[in-house]
PDB file of C-alpha atoms in Angstrom:
ATOM      1  CA  UNK A   1      -3.468  17.316 -22.193  1.00  0.00           C
ATOM      2  CA  UNK A   2      -3.149  16.326 -18.479  1.00  0.00           C
ATOM      3  CA  UNK A   3      -5.266  13.435 -19.237  1.00  0.00           C
ATOM      4  CA  UNK A   4      -3.171  12.139 -22.171  1.00  0.00           C
ATOM      5  CA  UNK A   5      -0.011  12.493 -19.956  1.00  0.00           C
ATOM      6  CA  UNK A   6      -1.809  10.613 -17.272  1.00  0.00           C
ATOM      7  CA  UNK A   7      -2.821   7.788 -19.528  1.00  0.00           C
ATOM      8  CA  UNK A   8       0.681   7.351 -20.868  1.00  0.00           C
ATOM      9  CA  UNK A   9       2.194   7.491 -17.465  1.00  0.00           C
ATOM     10  CA  UNK A  10      -0.216   4.933 -16.133  1.00  0.00           C
ATOM     11  CA  UNK A  11       0.230   2.548 -19.155  1.00  0.00           C
ATOM     12  CA  UNK A  12       3.984   2.695 -18.776  1.00  0.00           C
ATOM     13  CA  UNK A  13       3.920   2.109 -15.155  1.00  0.00           C
ATOM     14  CA  UNK A  14       1.677  -0.769 -15.308  1.00  0.00           C
ATOM     15  CA  UNK A  15       2.817  -2.421 -18.391  1.00  0.00           C
ATOM     16  CA  UNK A  16       6.627  -1.740 -18.789  1.00  0.00           C
ATOM     17  CA  UNK A  17       8.381  -5.211 -18.639  1.00  0.00           C
ATOM     18  CA  UNK A  18      11.360  -4.686 -16.555  1.00  0.00           C
ATOM     19  CA  UNK A  19      14.530  -6.481 -17.895  1.00  0.00           C
ATOM     20  CA  UNK A  20      16.402  -6.588 -14.558  1.00  0.00           C
ATOM     21  CA  UNK A  21      14.006  -7.906 -11.774  1.00  0.00           C
ATOM     22  CA  UNK A  22      16.057  -6.162  -9.174  1.00  0.00           C
ATOM     23  CA  UNK A  23      15.654  -2.762 -10.760  1.00  0.00           C
ATOM     24  CA  UNK A  24      12.919  -0.618  -9.129  1.00  0.00           C
ATOM     25  CA  UNK A  25      10.923   1.888 -11.251  1.00  0.00           C
ATOM     26  CA  UNK A  26       9.117   4.794  -9.585  1.00  0.00           C
ATOM     27  CA  UNK A  27       6.129   6.503 -11.386  1.00  0.00           C
ATOM     28  CA  UNK A  28       4.355   9.428 -10.105  1.00  0.00           C
ATOM     29  CA  UNK A  29       0.652   8.955 -10.837  1.00  0.00           C
ATOM     30  CA  UNK A  30      -1.761  11.691 -10.368  1.00  0.00           C
ATOM     31  CA  UNK A  31      -5.435  10.241  -9.848  1.00  0.00           C
ATOM     32  CA  UNK A  32      -8.715  11.844  -9.314  1.00  0.00           C
ATOM     33  CA  UNK A  33      -8.224  12.351  -5.473  1.00  0.00           C
ATOM     34  CA  UNK A  34      -4.540  12.280  -4.681  1.00  0.00           C
ATOM     35  CA  UNK A  35      -0.827  12.172  -5.964  1.00  0.00           C
ATOM     36  CA  UNK A  36       0.105   8.760  -5.632  1.00  0.00           C
ATOM     37  CA  UNK A  37       3.873   7.635  -5.711  1.00  0.00           C
ATOM     38  CA  UNK A  38       3.986   3.935  -6.787  1.00  0.00           C
ATOM     39  CA  UNK A  39       6.954   1.758  -6.904  1.00  0.00           C
ATOM     40  CA  UNK A  40       6.808  -1.211  -9.571  1.00  0.00           C
ATOM     41  CA  UNK A  41       8.348  -4.206  -7.559  1.00  0.00           C
ATOM     42  CA  UNK A  42       9.094  -7.662  -8.612  1.00  0.00           C
ATOM     43  CA  UNK A  43       5.476  -8.522  -8.082  1.00  0.00           C
ATOM     44  CA  UNK A  44       4.124  -6.200 -10.993  1.00  0.00           C
ATOM     45  CA  UNK A  45       5.352  -6.930 -14.486  1.00  0.00           C
ATOM     46  CA  UNK A  46       4.101  -7.322 -17.940  1.00  0.00           C
ATOM     47  CA  UNK A  47       2.733 -10.644 -19.214  1.00  0.00           C
ATOM     48  CA  UNK A  48       4.050 -11.627 -22.525  1.00  0.00           C
ATOM     49  CA  UNK A  49       2.590 -15.168 -22.612  1.00  0.00           C
ATOM     50  CA  UNK A  50      -1.192 -15.874 -22.981  1.00  0.00           C
ATOM     51  CA  UNK A  51      -0.740 -19.356 -21.154  1.00  0.00           C
ATOM     52  CA  UNK A  52      -1.178 -18.889 -17.292  1.00  0.00           C
ATOM     53  CA  UNK A  53       0.101 -21.622 -15.172  1.00  0.00           C
ATOM     54  CA  UNK A  54       0.767 -19.636 -11.858  1.00  0.00           C
ATOM     55  CA  UNK A  55      -1.492 -17.750  -9.499  1.00  0.00           C
ATOM     56  CA  UNK A  56      -1.772 -14.038 -10.553  1.00  0.00           C
ATOM     57  CA  UNK A  57      -4.125 -11.036 -10.514  1.00  0.00           C
ATOM     58  CA  UNK A  58      -4.154  -9.970 -14.079  1.00  0.00           C
ATOM     59  CA  UNK A  59      -4.974  -6.449 -15.034  1.00  0.00           C
ATOM     60  CA  UNK A  60      -6.145  -6.668 -18.703  1.00  0.00           C
ATOM     61  CA  UNK A  61      -6.027  -3.459 -20.549  1.00  0.00           C
ATOM     62  CA  UNK A  62      -6.613  -2.280 -24.180  1.00  0.00           C
ATOM     63  CA  UNK A  63      -3.728  -2.644 -26.654  1.00  0.00           C
ATOM     64  CA  UNK A  64      -2.724   0.332 -29.116  1.00  0.00           C
ATOM     65  CA  UNK A  65      -5.293  -0.744 -31.793  1.00  0.00           C
ATOM     66  CA  UNK A  66      -8.019  -1.076 -29.331  1.00  0.00           C
ATOM     67  CA  UNK A  67      -7.437   2.560 -27.762  1.00  0.00           C
ATOM     68  CA  UNK A  68      -7.718   4.055 -31.292  1.00  0.00           C
ATOM     69  CA  UNK A  69     -11.172   2.230 -31.687  1.00  0.00           C
ATOM     70  CA  UNK A  70     -12.121   3.466 -28.141  1.00  0.00           C
ATOM     71  CA  UNK A  71     -11.268   6.941 -29.186  1.00  0.00           C
ATOM     72  CA  UNK A  72     -13.555   6.670 -32.152  1.00  0.00           C
ATOM     73  CA  UNK A  73     -16.370   5.179 -30.359  1.00  0.00           C
ATOM     74  CA  UNK A  74     -16.448   7.438 -27.297  1.00  0.00           C
ATOM     75  CA  UNK A  75     -14.861  10.498 -28.700  1.00  0.00           C
ATOM     76  CA  UNK A  76     -11.172  11.528 -27.527  1.00  0.00           C
ATOM     77  CA  UNK A  77     -12.266  13.713 -24.454  1.00  0.00           C
ATOM     78  CA  UNK A  78     -14.517  10.819 -23.280  1.00  0.00           C
ATOM     79  CA  UNK A  79     -11.862   8.158 -23.716  1.00  0.00           C
ATOM     80  CA  UNK A  80      -9.423  10.016 -21.716  1.00  0.00           C
ATOM     81  CA  UNK A  81     -12.006  10.360 -19.011  1.00  0.00           C
ATOM     82  CA  UNK A  82     -12.660   6.619 -18.858  1.00  0.00           C
ATOM     83  CA  UNK A  83      -8.857   6.133 -18.966  1.00  0.00           C
ATOM     84  CA  UNK A  84      -8.440   8.257 -15.942  1.00  0.00           C
ATOM     85  CA  UNK A  85     -11.140   6.179 -14.002  1.00  0.00           C
ATOM     86  CA  UNK A  86      -9.282   2.960 -15.051  1.00  0.00           C
ATOM     87  CA  UNK A  87      -6.166   4.391 -13.890  1.00  0.00           C
ATOM     88  CA  UNK A  88      -7.460   5.492 -10.411  1.00  0.00           C
ATOM     89  CA  UNK A  89      -8.953   1.849  -9.641  1.00  0.00           C
ATOM     90  CA  UNK A  90      -5.858   0.193 -10.944  1.00  0.00           C
ATOM     91  CA  UNK A  91      -3.830   2.227  -8.638  1.00  0.00           C
ATOM     92  CA  UNK A  92      -5.926   1.706  -5.623  1.00  0.00           C
ATOM     93  CA  UNK A  93      -6.232  -1.958  -6.298  1.00  0.00           C
ATOM     94  CA  UNK A  94      -2.513  -2.266  -6.496  1.00  0.00           C
ATOM     95  CA  UNK A  95      -2.023  -0.364  -3.077  1.00  0.00           C
ATOM     96  CA  UNK A  96      -4.435  -2.710  -1.399  1.00  0.00           C
ATOM     97  CA  UNK A  97      -2.632  -5.895  -2.690  1.00  0.00           C
ATOM     98  CA  UNK A  98       0.798  -4.216  -1.827  1.00  0.00           C
ATOM     99  CA  UNK A  99       1.955  -5.289  -5.474  1.00  0.00           C
ATOM    100  CA  UNK A 100       1.654  -9.007  -4.506  1.00  0.00           C
ATOM    101  CA  UNK A 101       1.070 -11.319  -7.544  1.00  0.00           C
ATOM    102  CA  UNK A 102      -0.232  -8.437  -9.803  1.00  0.00           C
ATOM    103  CA  UNK A 103       0.594  -8.642 -13.505  1.00  0.00           C
ATOM    104  CA  UNK A 104      -0.552  -6.701 -16.417  1.00  0.00           C
ATOM    105  CA  UNK A 105      -1.422  -7.719 -20.099  1.00  0.00           C
ATOM    106  CA  UNK A 106      -3.160  -6.316 -23.372  1.00  0.00           C
ATOM    107  CA  UNK A 107      -3.252  -9.677 -24.929  1.00  0.00           C
ATOM    108  CA  UNK A 108      -6.551 -10.687 -26.335  1.00  0.00           C
ATOM    109  CA  UNK A 109      -6.784 -14.068 -24.755  1.00  0.00           C
ATOM    110  CA  UNK A 110      -5.497 -16.105 -21.826  1.00  0.00           C
ATOM    111  CA  UNK A 111      -5.269 -19.901 -21.368  1.00  0.00           C
ATOM    112  CA  UNK A 112      -5.318 -21.625 -18.022  1.00  0.00           C
ATOM    113  CA  UNK A 113      -3.915 -24.935 -18.425  1.00  0.00           C
ATOM    114  CA  UNK A 114      -4.766 -26.697 -15.060  1.00  0.00           C
ATOM    115  CA  UNK A 115      -8.643 -25.555 -15.725  1.00  0.00           C
ATOM    116  CA  UNK A 116      -8.631 -26.373 -19.335  1.00  0.00           C
ATOM    117  CA  UNK A 117     -10.124 -22.686 -19.618  1.00  0.00           C
ATOM    118  CA  UNK A 118      -9.872 -19.791 -21.935  1.00  0.00           C
ATOM    119  CA  UNK A 119     -10.792 -16.086 -21.340  1.00  0.00           C
ATOM    120  CA  UNK A 120     -11.305 -13.924 -24.309  1.00  0.00           C
ATOM    121  CA  UNK A 121     -10.903 -10.237 -23.852  1.00  0.00           C
ATOM    122  CA  UNK A 122     -13.709  -9.561 -26.500  1.00  0.00           C
ATOM    123  CA  UNK A 123     -16.249 -11.515 -24.452  1.00  0.00           C
ATOM    124  CA  UNK A 124     -15.988  -8.835 -21.668  1.00  0.00           C
ATOM    125  CA  UNK A 125     -17.849  -5.445 -22.318  1.00  0.00           C
ATOM    126  CA  UNK A 126     -15.228  -3.381 -20.172  1.00  0.00           C
ATOM    127  CA  UNK A 127     -12.064  -2.414 -22.005  1.00  0.00           C
ATOM    128  CA  UNK A 128     -10.195  -2.602 -18.612  1.00  0.00           C
ATOM    129  CA  UNK A 129     -11.005  -5.598 -16.133  1.00  0.00           C
ATOM    130  CA  UNK A 130      -9.236  -8.121 -13.882  1.00  0.00           C
ATOM    131  CA  UNK A 131      -8.839 -11.590 -14.190  1.00  0.00           C
ATOM    132  CA  UNK A 132      -8.432 -13.014 -10.295  1.00  0.00           C
ATOM    133  CA  UNK A 133      -6.476 -16.392 -10.686  1.00  0.00           C
ATOM    134  CA  UNK A 134      -5.342 -16.829  -6.999  1.00  0.00           C
ATOM    135  CA  UNK A 135      -7.548 -19.664  -5.694  1.00  0.00           C
ATOM    136  CA  UNK A 136      -9.565 -22.047  -7.889  1.00  0.00           C
ATOM    137  CA  UNK A 137     -10.787 -21.271 -11.472  1.00  0.00           C
ATOM    138  CA  UNK A 138     -10.076 -17.698 -12.818  1.00  0.00           C
ATOM    139  CA  UNK A 139     -12.611 -15.246 -12.298  1.00  0.00           C
ATOM    140  CA  UNK A 140     -13.276 -11.954 -14.249  1.00  0.00           C
ATOM    141  CA  UNK A 141     -14.330  -8.692 -12.579  1.00  0.00           C
ATOM    142  CA  UNK A 142     -14.730  -5.071 -13.455  1.00  0.00           C
ATOM    143  CA  UNK A 143     -12.180  -2.696 -11.904  1.00  0.00           C
ATOM    144  CA  UNK A 144     -15.121  -1.296  -9.816  1.00  0.00           C
ATOM    145  CA  UNK A 145     -16.292  -4.524  -8.696  1.00  0.00           C
ATOM    146  CA  UNK A 146     -12.809  -5.956  -7.785  1.00  0.00           C
ATOM    147  CA  UNK A 147     -11.999  -2.711  -5.793  1.00  0.00           C
ATOM    148  CA  UNK A 148     -15.254  -3.044  -3.736  1.00  0.00           C
ATOM    149  CA  UNK A 149     -14.535  -6.780  -3.146  1.00  0.00           C
ATOM    150  CA  UNK A 150     -10.969  -5.989  -1.794  1.00  0.00           C
ATOM    151  CA  UNK A 151     -12.165  -3.049   0.322  1.00  0.00           C
ATOM    152  CA  UNK A 152     -14.785  -5.417   1.823  1.00  0.00           C
ATOM    153  CA  UNK A 153     -12.298  -7.815   2.483  1.00  0.00           C
ATOM    154  CA  UNK A 154      -9.739  -5.734   4.270  1.00  0.00           C
ATOM    155  CA  UNK A 155     -12.536  -4.806   6.948  1.00  0.00           C
ATOM    156  CA  UNK A 156     -12.503  -8.398   7.909  1.00  0.00           C
ATOM    157  CA  UNK A 157     -10.151  -9.583  10.621  1.00  0.00           C
ATOM    158  CA  UNK A 158     -10.373 -13.325   9.278  1.00  0.00           C
ATOM    159  CA  UNK A 159      -8.617 -12.351   6.092  1.00  0.00           C
ATOM    160  CA  UNK A 160      -5.434 -11.709   8.165  1.00  0.00           C
ATOM    161  CA  UNK A 161      -5.305 -14.876  10.304  1.00  0.00           C
ATOM    162  CA  UNK A 162      -2.658 -17.277   9.193  1.00  0.00           C
ATOM    163  CA  UNK A 163      -1.464 -14.778   6.535  1.00  0.00           C
ATOM    164  CA  UNK A 164       2.188 -15.135   6.078  1.00  0.00           C
ATOM    165  CA  UNK A 165       2.604 -11.441   4.956  1.00  0.00           C
ATOM    166  CA  UNK A 166       1.160 -10.007   8.107  1.00  0.00           C
ATOM    167  CA  UNK A 167       1.618 -10.104  11.978  1.00  0.00           C
ATOM    168  CA  UNK A 168      -0.836  -9.570  14.543  1.00  0.00           C
ATOM    169  CA  UNK A 169      -0.674  -7.910  18.080  1.00  0.00           C
ATOM    170  CA  UNK A 170      -2.890  -7.841  20.868  1.00  0.00           C
ATOM    171  CA  UNK A 171      -3.123  -4.446  22.324  1.00  0.00           C
ATOM    172  CA  UNK A 172      -5.914  -2.371  24.151  1.00  0.00           C
ATOM    173  CA  UNK A 173      -5.858   0.438  21.181  1.00  0.00           C
ATOM    174  CA  UNK A 174      -9.228   2.430  22.374  1.00  0.00           C
ATOM    175  CA  UNK A 175      -8.502   2.294  26.153  1.00  0.00           C
ATOM    176  CA  UNK A 176     -11.455   0.201  27.157  1.00  0.00           C
ATOM    177  CA  UNK A 177      -9.661  -2.387  29.066  1.00  0.00           C
ATOM    178  CA  UNK A 178     -10.309  -5.024  26.474  1.00  0.00           C
ATOM    179  CA  UNK A 179      -7.568  -6.408  23.997  1.00  0.00           C
ATOM    180  CA  UNK A 180      -7.873  -5.545  20.576  1.00  0.00           C
ATOM    181  CA  UNK A 181      -6.016  -6.576  17.353  1.00  0.00           C
ATOM    182  CA  UNK A 182      -3.520  -4.411  15.559  1.00  0.00           C
ATOM    183  CA  UNK A 183      -2.520  -6.110  12.130  1.00  0.00           C
ATOM    184  CA  UNK A 184       0.728  -5.096  10.184  1.00  0.00           C
ATOM    185  CA  UNK A 185       2.468  -6.090   7.076  1.00  0.00           C
ATOM    186  CA  UNK A 186       5.622  -8.096   8.077  1.00  0.00           C
ATOM    187  CA  UNK A 187       9.039  -6.253   6.941  1.00  0.00           C
ATOM    188  CA  UNK A 188       9.539  -5.992   3.217  1.00  0.00           C
ATOM    189  CA  UNK A 189       5.828  -7.025   2.598  1.00  0.00           C
ATOM    190  CA  UNK A 190       4.433  -3.696   2.492  1.00  0.00           C
ATOM    191  CA  UNK A 191       3.608  -0.618   5.028  1.00  0.00           C
ATOM    192  CA  UNK A 192      -0.210  -1.235   5.768  1.00  0.00           C
ATOM    193  CA  UNK A 193      -1.647  -1.290   9.346  1.00  0.00           C
ATOM    194  CA  UNK A 194      -5.080  -2.286  10.304  1.00  0.00           C
ATOM    195  CA  UNK A 195      -6.960  -1.456  13.660  1.00  0.00           C
ATOM    196  CA  UNK A 196      -9.824  -3.863  14.738  1.00  0.00           C
ATOM    197  CA  UNK A 197     -11.624  -3.141  18.015  1.00  0.00           C
ATOM    198  CA  UNK A 198     -13.191  -6.170  19.917  1.00  0.00           C
ATOM    199  CA  UNK A 199     -16.934  -5.709  20.419  1.00  0.00           C
ATOM    200  CA  UNK A 200     -19.298  -8.490  21.472  1.00  0.00           C
ATOM    201  CA  UNK A 201     -16.641 -11.046  21.288  1.00  0.00           C
ATOM    202  CA  UNK A 202     -15.744 -10.062  17.577  1.00  0.00           C
ATOM    203  CA  UNK A 203     -13.016  -7.872  16.125  1.00  0.00           C
ATOM    204  CA  UNK A 204     -14.588  -4.907  14.127  1.00  0.00           C
ATOM    205  CA  UNK A 205     -12.521  -3.023  11.669  1.00  0.00           C
ATOM    206  CA  UNK A 206     -11.741   0.548  12.985  1.00  0.00           C
ATOM    207  CA  UNK A 207      -9.089   2.056  10.887  1.00  0.00           C
ATOM    208  CA  UNK A 208      -6.521   1.307   7.931  1.00  0.00           C
ATOM    209  CA  UNK A 209      -3.221   3.415   7.957  1.00  0.00           C
ATOM    210  CA  UNK A 210       0.544   2.802   7.630  1.00  0.00           C
ATOM    211  CA  UNK A 211       3.158   1.232   9.747  1.00  0.00           C
ATOM    212  CA  UNK A 212       5.825   3.792   8.514  1.00  0.00           C
ATOM    213  CA  UNK A 213       7.843   1.292   6.418  1.00  0.00           C
ATOM    214  CA  UNK A 214       9.660   3.054   3.681  1.00  0.00           C
ATOM    215  CA  UNK A 215      11.277   1.895   0.538  1.00  0.00           C
ATOM    216  CA  UNK A 216      15.112   2.088   0.859  1.00  0.00           C
ATOM    217  CA  UNK A 217      14.566   3.332   4.399  1.00  0.00           C
ATOM    218  CA  UNK A 218      13.375   2.210   7.825  1.00  0.00           C
ATOM    219  CA  UNK A 219      11.201  -0.941   7.995  1.00  0.00           C
ATOM    220  CA  UNK A 220       8.670  -2.055  10.705  1.00  0.00           C
ATOM    221  CA  UNK A 221      10.223  -4.105  13.494  1.00  0.00           C
ATOM    222  CA  UNK A 222       7.476  -4.528  16.101  1.00  0.00           C
ATOM    223  CA  UNK A 223       4.272  -2.917  17.777  1.00  0.00           C
ATOM    224  CA  UNK A 224       3.750  -2.890  21.415  1.00  0.00           C
ATOM    225  CA  UNK A 225       2.264  -0.996  24.278  1.00  0.00           C
ATOM    226  CA  UNK A 226       3.841   2.270  25.470  1.00  0.00           C
ATOM    227  CA  UNK A 227       5.700   1.739  28.796  1.00  0.00           C
ATOM    228  CA  UNK A 228       5.473   5.535  29.639  1.00  0.00           C
ATOM    229  CA  UNK A 229       1.774   6.016  28.734  1.00  0.00           C
ATOM    230  CA  UNK A 230      -0.769   3.519  28.888  1.00  0.00           C
ATOM    231  CA  UNK A 231      -2.962   5.290  26.372  1.00  0.00           C
ATOM    232  CA  UNK A 232      -0.518   5.101  23.537  1.00  0.00           C
ATOM    233  CA  UNK A 233       1.188   2.243  21.600  1.00  0.00           C
ATOM    234  CA  UNK A 234       4.178   2.245  19.583  1.00  0.00           C
ATOM    235  CA  UNK A 235       5.026   1.466  15.946  1.00  0.00           C
ATOM    236  CA  UNK A 236       8.709   0.782  16.081  1.00  0.00           C
ATOM    237  CA  UNK A 237      10.800   0.884  12.811  1.00  0.00           C
ATOM    238  CA  UNK A 238      14.572   0.250  12.215  1.00  0.00           C
ATOM    239  CA  UNK A 239      16.799   0.835   9.274  1.00  0.00           C
ATOM    240  CA  UNK A 240      17.851  -2.608   8.142  1.00  0.00           C
ATOM    241  CA  UNK A 241      21.238  -2.137   6.391  1.00  0.00           C
ATOM    242  CA  UNK A 242      23.647  -1.157   9.028  1.00  0.00           C
ATOM    243  CA  UNK A 243      24.199   1.713  11.446  1.00  0.00           C
ATOM    244  CA  UNK A 244      21.766   2.761  14.135  1.00  0.00           C
ATOM    245  CA  UNK A 245      18.542   4.552  13.065  1.00  0.00           C
ATOM    246  CA  UNK A 246      15.255   3.815  15.014  1.00  0.00           C
ATOM    247  CA  UNK A 247      11.958   5.456  14.941  1.00  0.00           C
ATOM    248  CA  UNK A 248       9.509   4.954  17.701  1.00  0.00           C
ATOM    249  CA  UNK A 249       6.043   6.369  16.550  1.00  0.00           C
ATOM    250  CA  UNK A 250       3.601   6.790  19.496  1.00  0.00           C
ATOM    251  CA  UNK A 251      -0.118   6.229  18.577  1.00  0.00           C
ATOM    252  CA  UNK A 252      -2.722   7.793  20.816  1.00  0.00           C
ATOM    253  CA  UNK A 253      -6.475   7.109  20.910  1.00  0.00           C
ATOM    254  CA  UNK A 254      -8.749  10.173  20.397  1.00  0.00           C
ATOM    255  CA  UNK A 255     -12.070   8.979  20.025  1.00  0.00           C
ATOM    256  CA  UNK A 256     -14.206   6.304  18.204  1.00  0.00           C
ATOM    257  CA  UNK A 257     -12.201   5.102  15.219  1.00  0.00           C
ATOM    258  CA  UNK A 258      -9.728   7.889  15.685  1.00  0.00           C
ATOM    259  CA  UNK A 259      -6.293   7.829  16.335  1.00  0.00           C
ATOM    260  CA  UNK A 260      -3.198  10.158  15.979  1.00  0.00           C
ATOM    261  CA  UNK A 261       0.406  10.176  15.751  1.00  0.00           C
ATOM    262  CA  UNK A 262       1.198  11.720  19.003  1.00  0.00           C
ATOM    263  CA  UNK A 263       5.001  12.053  18.942  1.00  0.00           C
ATOM    264  CA  UNK A 264       7.960  10.345  17.321  1.00  0.00           C
ATOM    265  CA  UNK A 265      11.200   9.593  19.176  1.00  0.00           C
ATOM    266  CA  UNK A 266      14.112   9.191  16.639  1.00  0.00           C
ATOM    267  CA  UNK A 267      17.379   7.565  17.652  1.00  0.00           C
ATOM    268  CA  UNK A 268      20.226   7.895  15.526  1.00  0.00           C
ATOM    269  CA  UNK A 269      24.300   7.489  15.773  1.00  0.00           C
ATOM    270  CA  UNK A 270      25.757  10.346  14.085  1.00  0.00           C
ATOM    271  CA  UNK A 271      28.380   9.111  11.687  1.00  0.00           C
ATOM    272  CA  UNK A 272      30.451  12.420  12.126  1.00  0.00           C
ATOM    273  CA  UNK A 273      31.028  12.099  16.008  1.00  0.00           C
ATOM    274  CA  UNK A 274      29.755   8.342  16.563  1.00  0.00           C
ATOM    275  CA  UNK A 275      27.421   9.608  19.256  1.00  0.00           C
ATOM    276  CA  UNK A 276      23.980   8.374  19.738  1.00  0.00           C
ATOM    277  CA  UNK A 277      21.184  11.093  19.757  1.00  0.00           C
ATOM    278  CA  UNK A 278      17.634  10.815  20.594  1.00  0.00           C
ATOM    279  CA  UNK A 279      15.134  13.481  19.269  1.00  0.00           C
ATOM    280  CA  UNK A 280      11.735  13.880  20.584  1.00  0.00           C
ATOM    281  CA  UNK A 281       9.306  15.271  18.114  1.00  0.00           C
ATOM    282  CA  UNK A 282       5.564  16.202  18.680  1.00  0.00           C
ATOM    283  CA  UNK A 283       3.569  15.231  15.856  1.00  0.00           C
ATOM    284  CA  UNK A 284      -0.300  15.518  16.426  1.00  0.00           C
ATOM    285  CA  UNK A 285      -1.020  14.022  12.763  1.00  0.00           C
ATOM    286  CA  UNK A 286      -4.310  12.058  12.366  1.00  0.00           C
ATOM    287  CA  UNK A 287      -3.634   8.295  11.378  1.00  0.00           C
ATOM    288  CA  UNK A 288      -6.309   8.557   8.656  1.00  0.00           C
ATOM    289  CA  UNK A 289      -4.202  11.298   7.084  1.00  0.00           C
ATOM    290  CA  UNK A 290      -1.537   8.982   5.955  1.00  0.00           C
ATOM    291  CA  UNK A 291      -3.674   7.018   3.677  1.00  0.00           C
ATOM    292  CA  UNK A 292      -4.372  10.107   1.391  1.00  0.00           C
ATOM    293  CA  UNK A 293      -0.895  11.144   1.744  1.00  0.00           C
ATOM    294  CA  UNK A 294      -1.464  14.292   3.544  1.00  0.00           C
ATOM    295  CA  UNK A 295      -0.048  12.779   6.831  1.00  0.00           C
ATOM    296  CA  UNK A 296       3.403  12.483   5.390  1.00  0.00           C
ATOM    297  CA  UNK A 297       3.330  16.212   4.471  1.00  0.00           C
ATOM    298  CA  UNK A 298       2.564  16.795   8.154  1.00  0.00           C
ATOM    299  CA  UNK A 299       5.152  14.434   9.418  1.00  0.00           C
ATOM    300  CA  UNK A 300       8.122  15.922  11.104  1.00  0.00           C
ATOM    301  CA  UNK A 301      11.166  14.048  10.306  1.00  0.00           C
ATOM    302  CA  UNK A 302      14.598  13.703  12.319  1.00  0.00           C
ATOM    303  CA  UNK A 303      16.328  17.123  12.343  1.00  0.00           C
ATOM    304  CA  UNK A 304      19.229  17.394   9.838  1.00  0.00           C
ATOM    305  CA  UNK A 305      21.672  18.535  12.165  1.00  0.00           C
ATOM    306  CA  UNK A 306      20.915  16.393  15.217  1.00  0.00           C
ATOM    307  CA  UNK A 307      24.011  17.454  17.346  1.00  0.00           C
ATOM    308  CA  UNK A 308      22.854  20.907  17.186  1.00  0.00           C
ATOM    309  CA  UNK A 309      19.136  20.562  17.535  1.00  0.00           C
ATOM    310  CA  UNK A 310      17.366  21.631  20.674  1.00  0.00           C
ATOM    311  CA  UNK A 311      14.965  18.655  20.239  1.00  0.00           C
ATOM    312  CA  UNK A 312      17.858  16.275  20.409  1.00  0.00           C
ATOM    313  CA  UNK A 313      19.738  14.907  23.316  1.00  0.00           C
ATOM    314  CA  UNK A 314      22.848  12.428  23.829  1.00  0.00           C
ATOM    315  CA  UNK A 315      21.560   9.160  24.713  1.00  0.00           C
ATOM    316  CA  UNK A 316      23.282   8.048  28.101  1.00  0.00           C
TER     317      UNK A 316
END
């Protein structure tokens, strides 16, 4: 039963065509390894036309009739196991792409006008697969192969150079006296952050984590070395829609490819008395934990009653 519910939620998430582009739909999707809360943005929508004219990553999925055929072929229990696997990889791929140019379709064929090329679903052995039509001619991938491809790309610093969706900061993040690279999604472009350490004149991938941007909440503003502690650097987020609410997340190097969120300094103007409070909260959360979601469960947020909290003081 759980698998059936998962399949329904997944198909609804990836294939529900949104009538209003400004509307945001959230689906909770339970995968093999974690609970993901994914947001369907304007980048993810259902494809109703089989003629493709603009660059996209296309999730090709089975339609209702094909699902029934797969159940008969594999048996119902095995089918839902296969569907669970597909759901997991689709969710992971969408996370890596940050929903950019990702669409979904259960159509039987896809025609690419510029390339005078047609891809038929029946010619591919997998019931779930991907068509990558971002650069050049469209290419077909299994979900596993495409997931592996994206993971290897993320670990290459060159992928982020001259990419309009990211900004790059030169910071010594491992305290060896050498400038490294911190790469982050720009505001409204995602919540990813990537650490690259300089070794032998090249930048080596060290960690993927989050920049603490939130849907409907604070967004990344800047990343810079800490002025109070040379062994830490700061991920600075702000609330973009009025009022004063800022978060300064202090990241501290622990050991090889290992960093932790040491503390967070929250600054907020209280609407009740128009006074600005600064709250210094010790964290001690490993940055790796934010990818799995565990880090957000450990993250201490700003006290609800800042005017009464012992961790908060009035800003001079």
